[in-house]
Amino acid sequence: MKKKSLAACAMVLMFGLAAVSQTPAGPKHHVVFQLSEPDGPAWNSLIIHVTNMREAFAKDGGSEVEVVFFAAGLNMLRKTNTAYEERLKKLADSGVTLSACQNAMRLMNVKTEDLFPFASQVDSGIAELARKQEAGWAYIH
């Protein structure tokens, strides 16, 4: 009886370990960027840095990335900003979360329909950055 119980326990353990080892792990790297600068070199640099970082991390466990836009940086997500639309959409399509600060939206009278459809929203840009840091994300300014 003991041998059968022991064998049954061993089988359950083996199947449990096999199931765990087959569970895909999430991305290894978690990075949140901030953009609060007005149009200029910072906007172009942001896209270049995020793209380059994701390419490097693709070889090293993958990445989860969010960019938080507030203050003057919020304008980068506006539909009137056609110069960056295609490149931002490419980032969003690759899995990068592009988050508009709702506080900045209120202060600047920006409505949801004024933003690119691929933009998401967070209640507070600064709070979102703090939440991500508390959760262990790397913070890039």
PDB file of C-alpha atoms in Angstrom:
ATOM      1  CA  MET A   1       0.000   0.000   0.000  1.00  0.00           C
ATOM      2  CA  LYS A   2       2.799   2.389   0.918  1.00  0.00           C
ATOM      3  CA  LYS A   3       4.606   1.627  -2.343  1.00  0.00           C
ATOM      4  CA  LYS A   4       1.483   2.431  -4.376  1.00  0.00           C
ATOM      5  CA  SER A   5       0.945   5.690  -2.486  1.00  0.00           C
ATOM      6  CA  LEU A   6       4.572   6.632  -2.920  1.00  0.00           C
ATOM      7  CA  ALA A   7       4.438   5.838  -6.642  1.00  0.00           C
ATOM      8  CA  ALA A   8       1.247   7.876  -7.028  1.00  0.00           C
ATOM      9  CA  CYS A   9       2.823  10.849  -5.244  1.00  0.00           C
ATOM     10  CA  ALA A  10       5.901  10.600  -7.444  1.00  0.00           C
ATOM     11  CA  MET A  11       3.756  10.602 -10.590  1.00  0.00           C
ATOM     12  CA  VAL A  12       1.770  13.634  -9.418  1.00  0.00           C
ATOM     13  CA  LEU A  13       5.016  15.454  -8.670  1.00  0.00           C
ATOM     14  CA  MET A  14       6.500  14.581 -12.070  1.00  0.00           C
ATOM     15  CA  PHE A  15       3.418  15.735 -13.968  1.00  0.00           C
ATOM     16  CA  GLY A  16       3.231  18.892 -11.877  1.00  0.00           C
ATOM     17  CA  LEU A  17       6.862  19.743 -12.565  1.00  0.00           C
ATOM     18  CA  ALA A  18       6.438  19.014 -16.265  1.00  0.00           C
ATOM     19  CA  ALA A  19       3.447  21.359 -16.428  1.00  0.00           C
ATOM     20  CA  VAL A  20       5.336  24.127 -14.636  1.00  0.00           C
ATOM     21  CA  SER A  21       8.366  23.797 -16.900  1.00  0.00           C
ATOM     22  CA  GLN A  22       6.139  24.136 -19.976  1.00  0.00           C
ATOM     23  CA  THR A  23       4.475  27.327 -18.759  1.00  0.00           C
ATOM     24  CA  PRO A  24       5.914  30.188 -20.830  1.00  0.00           C
ATOM     25  CA  ALA A  25       7.559  32.881 -18.759  1.00  0.00           C
ATOM     26  CA  GLY A  26       6.656  36.522 -19.255  1.00  0.00           C
ATOM     27  CA  PRO A  27       9.150  39.070 -20.500  1.00  0.00           C
ATOM     28  CA  LYS A  28      12.365  39.295 -18.529  1.00  0.00           C
ATOM     29  CA  HIS A  29      12.679  43.085 -18.668  1.00  0.00           C
ATOM     30  CA  HIS A  30      10.114  45.704 -17.595  1.00  0.00           C
ATOM     31  CA  VAL A  31      10.839  49.330 -18.464  1.00  0.00           C
ATOM     32  CA  VAL A  32       8.794  52.512 -18.143  1.00  0.00           C
ATOM     33  CA  PHE A  33       9.790  55.682 -19.994  1.00  0.00           C
ATOM     34  CA  GLN A  34       8.626  59.223 -19.316  1.00  0.00           C
ATOM     35  CA  LEU A  35       8.073  61.896 -21.938  1.00  0.00           C
ATOM     36  CA  SER A  36       7.192  65.378 -20.715  1.00  0.00           C
ATOM     37  CA  GLU A  37       9.282  67.502 -23.085  1.00  0.00           C
ATOM     38  CA  PRO A  38       7.840  69.597 -25.912  1.00  0.00           C
ATOM     39  CA  ASP A  39       8.363  68.675 -29.565  1.00  0.00           C
ATOM     40  CA  GLY A  40      11.997  68.478 -30.522  1.00  0.00           C
ATOM     41  CA  PRO A  41      14.933  66.116 -30.199  1.00  0.00           C
ATOM     42  CA  ALA A  42      13.437  64.340 -27.168  1.00  0.00           C
ATOM     43  CA  TRP A  43      10.523  62.979 -29.222  1.00  0.00           C
ATOM     44  CA  ASN A  44      12.725  61.478 -31.902  1.00  0.00           C
ATOM     45  CA  SER A  45      15.173  60.160 -29.305  1.00  0.00           C
ATOM     46  CA  LEU A  46      12.376  58.443 -27.410  1.00  0.00           C
ATOM     47  CA  ILE A  47      11.339  56.403 -30.443  1.00  0.00           C
ATOM     48  CA  ILE A  48      14.941  55.499 -31.270  1.00  0.00           C
ATOM     49  CA  HIS A  49      15.766  54.485 -27.676  1.00  0.00           C
ATOM     50  CA  VAL A  50      12.630  52.381 -27.189  1.00  0.00           C
ATOM     51  CA  THR A  51      13.134  50.635 -30.535  1.00  0.00           C
ATOM     52  CA  ASN A  52      16.822  49.919 -29.905  1.00  0.00           C
ATOM     53  CA  MET A  53      16.180  48.693 -26.368  1.00  0.00           C
ATOM     54  CA  ARG A  54      13.408  46.323 -27.478  1.00  0.00           C
ATOM     55  CA  GLU A  55      15.645  44.902 -30.201  1.00  0.00           C
ATOM     56  CA  ALA A  56      18.428  44.272 -27.664  1.00  0.00           C
ATOM     57  CA  PHE A  57      16.046  42.728 -25.128  1.00  0.00           C
ATOM     58  CA  ALA A  58      14.425  40.516 -27.776  1.00  0.00           C
ATOM     59  CA  LYS A  59      17.664  38.491 -27.662  1.00  0.00           C
ATOM     60  CA  ASP A  60      17.637  38.498 -23.856  1.00  0.00           C
ATOM     61  CA  GLY A  61      14.239  37.360 -22.612  1.00  0.00           C
ATOM     62  CA  GLY A  62      11.996  40.019 -24.150  1.00  0.00           C
ATOM     63  CA  SER A  63      10.571  43.181 -22.637  1.00  0.00           C
ATOM     64  CA  GLU A  64       7.399  44.849 -21.496  1.00  0.00           C
ATOM     65  CA  VAL A  65       7.534  48.594 -22.112  1.00  0.00           C
ATOM     66  CA  GLU A  66       5.279  51.511 -21.275  1.00  0.00           C
ATOM     67  CA  VAL A  67       5.813  55.145 -22.223  1.00  0.00           C
ATOM     68  CA  VAL A  68       3.972  57.672 -20.045  1.00  0.00           C
ATOM     69  CA  PHE A  69       3.219  61.009 -21.738  1.00  0.00           C
ATOM     70  CA  PHE A  70       2.385  64.088 -19.659  1.00  0.00           C
ATOM     71  CA  ALA A  71       2.913  67.858 -19.611  1.00  0.00           C
ATOM     72  CA  ALA A  72       4.092  69.053 -23.042  1.00  0.00           C
ATOM     73  CA  GLY A  73       4.963  65.470 -24.000  1.00  0.00           C
ATOM     74  CA  LEU A  74       1.245  64.663 -24.196  1.00  0.00           C
ATOM     75  CA  ASN A  75       1.141  66.470 -27.538  1.00  0.00           C
ATOM     76  CA  MET A  76       3.095  63.620 -29.112  1.00  0.00           C
ATOM     77  CA  LEU A  77      -0.030  61.426 -28.816  1.00  0.00           C
ATOM     78  CA  ARG A  78      -2.403  63.934 -30.427  1.00  0.00           C
ATOM     79  CA  LYS A  79      -3.917  63.138 -33.830  1.00  0.00           C
ATOM     80  CA  THR A  80      -2.681  66.515 -35.082  1.00  0.00           C
ATOM     81  CA  ASN A  81       0.877  65.219 -34.658  1.00  0.00           C
ATOM     82  CA  THR A  82       1.066  63.404 -37.983  1.00  0.00           C
ATOM     83  CA  ALA A  83       4.879  63.573 -38.145  1.00  0.00           C
ATOM     84  CA  TYR A  84       5.231  60.817 -35.517  1.00  0.00           C
ATOM     85  CA  GLU A  85       1.987  58.892 -35.999  1.00  0.00           C
ATOM     86  CA  GLU A  86       3.367  56.044 -38.114  1.00  0.00           C
ATOM     87  CA  ARG A  87       6.370  55.450 -35.856  1.00  0.00           C
ATOM     88  CA  LEU A  88       4.251  55.562 -32.696  1.00  0.00           C
ATOM     89  CA  LYS A  89       1.746  53.136 -34.205  1.00  0.00           C
ATOM     90  CA  LYS A  90       4.591  50.768 -35.040  1.00  0.00           C
ATOM     91  CA  LEU A  91       5.689  50.852 -31.384  1.00  0.00           C
ATOM     92  CA  ALA A  92       2.125  50.265 -30.194  1.00  0.00           C
ATOM     93  CA  ASP A  93       1.664  47.410 -32.664  1.00  0.00           C
ATOM     94  CA  SER A  94       4.846  45.801 -31.321  1.00  0.00           C
ATOM     95  CA  GLY A  95       3.382  45.764 -27.799  1.00  0.00           C
ATOM     96  CA  VAL A  96       4.639  49.038 -26.320  1.00  0.00           C
ATOM     97  CA  THR A  97       1.962  50.695 -24.166  1.00  0.00           C
ATOM     98  CA  LEU A  98       1.647  54.428 -24.906  1.00  0.00           C
ATOM     99  CA  SER A  99      -0.132  56.039 -21.951  1.00  0.00           C
ATOM    100  CA  ALA A 100      -1.571  59.548 -21.819  1.00  0.00           C
ATOM    101  CA  CYS A 101      -1.891  61.231 -18.425  1.00  0.00           C
ATOM    102  CA  GLN A 102      -5.531  62.140 -17.770  1.00  0.00           C
ATOM    103  CA  ASN A 103      -4.486  65.002 -15.476  1.00  0.00           C
ATOM    104  CA  ALA A 104      -2.499  66.567 -18.328  1.00  0.00           C
ATOM    105  CA  MET A 105      -5.403  65.907 -20.690  1.00  0.00           C
ATOM    106  CA  ARG A 106      -7.753  67.847 -18.387  1.00  0.00           C
ATOM    107  CA  LEU A 107      -5.324  70.742 -17.948  1.00  0.00           C
ATOM    108  CA  MET A 108      -4.700  70.972 -21.703  1.00  0.00           C
ATOM    109  CA  ASN A 109      -8.357  70.387 -22.692  1.00  0.00           C
ATOM    110  CA  VAL A 110      -7.430  67.257 -24.649  1.00  0.00           C
ATOM    111  CA  LYS A 111     -10.252  64.772 -25.204  1.00  0.00           C
ATOM    112  CA  THR A 112      -9.915  61.036 -25.804  1.00  0.00           C
ATOM    113  CA  GLU A 113     -10.956  61.545 -29.418  1.00  0.00           C
ATOM    114  CA  ASP A 114      -8.026  63.987 -29.853  1.00  0.00           C
ATOM    115  CA  LEU A 115      -5.541  61.169 -29.218  1.00  0.00           C
ATOM    116  CA  PHE A 116      -4.349  58.474 -31.586  1.00  0.00           C
ATOM    117  CA  PRO A 117      -6.606  55.415 -31.247  1.00  0.00           C
ATOM    118  CA  PHE A 118      -3.664  53.260 -30.131  1.00  0.00           C
ATOM    119  CA  ALA A 119      -3.013  55.478 -27.067  1.00  0.00           C
ATOM    120  CA  SER A 120      -4.150  54.293 -23.663  1.00  0.00           C
ATOM    121  CA  GLN A 121      -4.756  56.478 -20.608  1.00  0.00           C
ATOM    122  CA  VAL A 122      -3.657  56.504 -16.976  1.00  0.00           C
ATOM    123  CA  ASP A 123      -5.192  58.548 -14.172  1.00  0.00           C
ATOM    124  CA  SER A 124      -1.906  60.274 -13.319  1.00  0.00           C
ATOM    125  CA  GLY A 125       1.369  60.111 -15.222  1.00  0.00           C
ATOM    126  CA  ILE A 126       3.509  60.612 -12.129  1.00  0.00           C
ATOM    127  CA  ALA A 127       1.503  58.042 -10.159  1.00  0.00           C
ATOM    128  CA  GLU A 128       1.888  55.545 -13.020  1.00  0.00           C
ATOM    129  CA  LEU A 129       5.663  56.027 -12.953  1.00  0.00           C
ATOM    130  CA  ALA A 130       5.685  55.494  -9.179  1.00  0.00           C
ATOM    131  CA  ARG A 131       3.506  52.368  -9.460  1.00  0.00           C
ATOM    132  CA  LYS A 132       5.799  50.837 -12.060  1.00  0.00           C
ATOM    133  CA  GLN A 133       8.905  51.602  -9.978  1.00  0.00           C
ATOM    134  CA  GLU A 134       7.270  50.082  -6.900  1.00  0.00           C
ATOM    135  CA  ALA A 135       6.580  46.963  -8.985  1.00  0.00           C
ATOM    136  CA  GLY A 136      10.279  46.722  -9.890  1.00  0.00           C
ATOM    137  CA  TRP A 137      10.234  48.289 -13.360  1.00  0.00           C
ATOM    138  CA  ALA A 138      13.281  50.198 -14.589  1.00  0.00           C
ATOM    139  CA  TYR A 139      12.535  53.914 -15.011  1.00  0.00           C
ATOM    140  CA  ILE A 140      14.012  55.908 -17.895  1.00  0.00           C
ATOM    141  CA  HIS A 141      13.632  59.680 -18.142  1.00  0.00           C
TER     142      HIS A 141
END
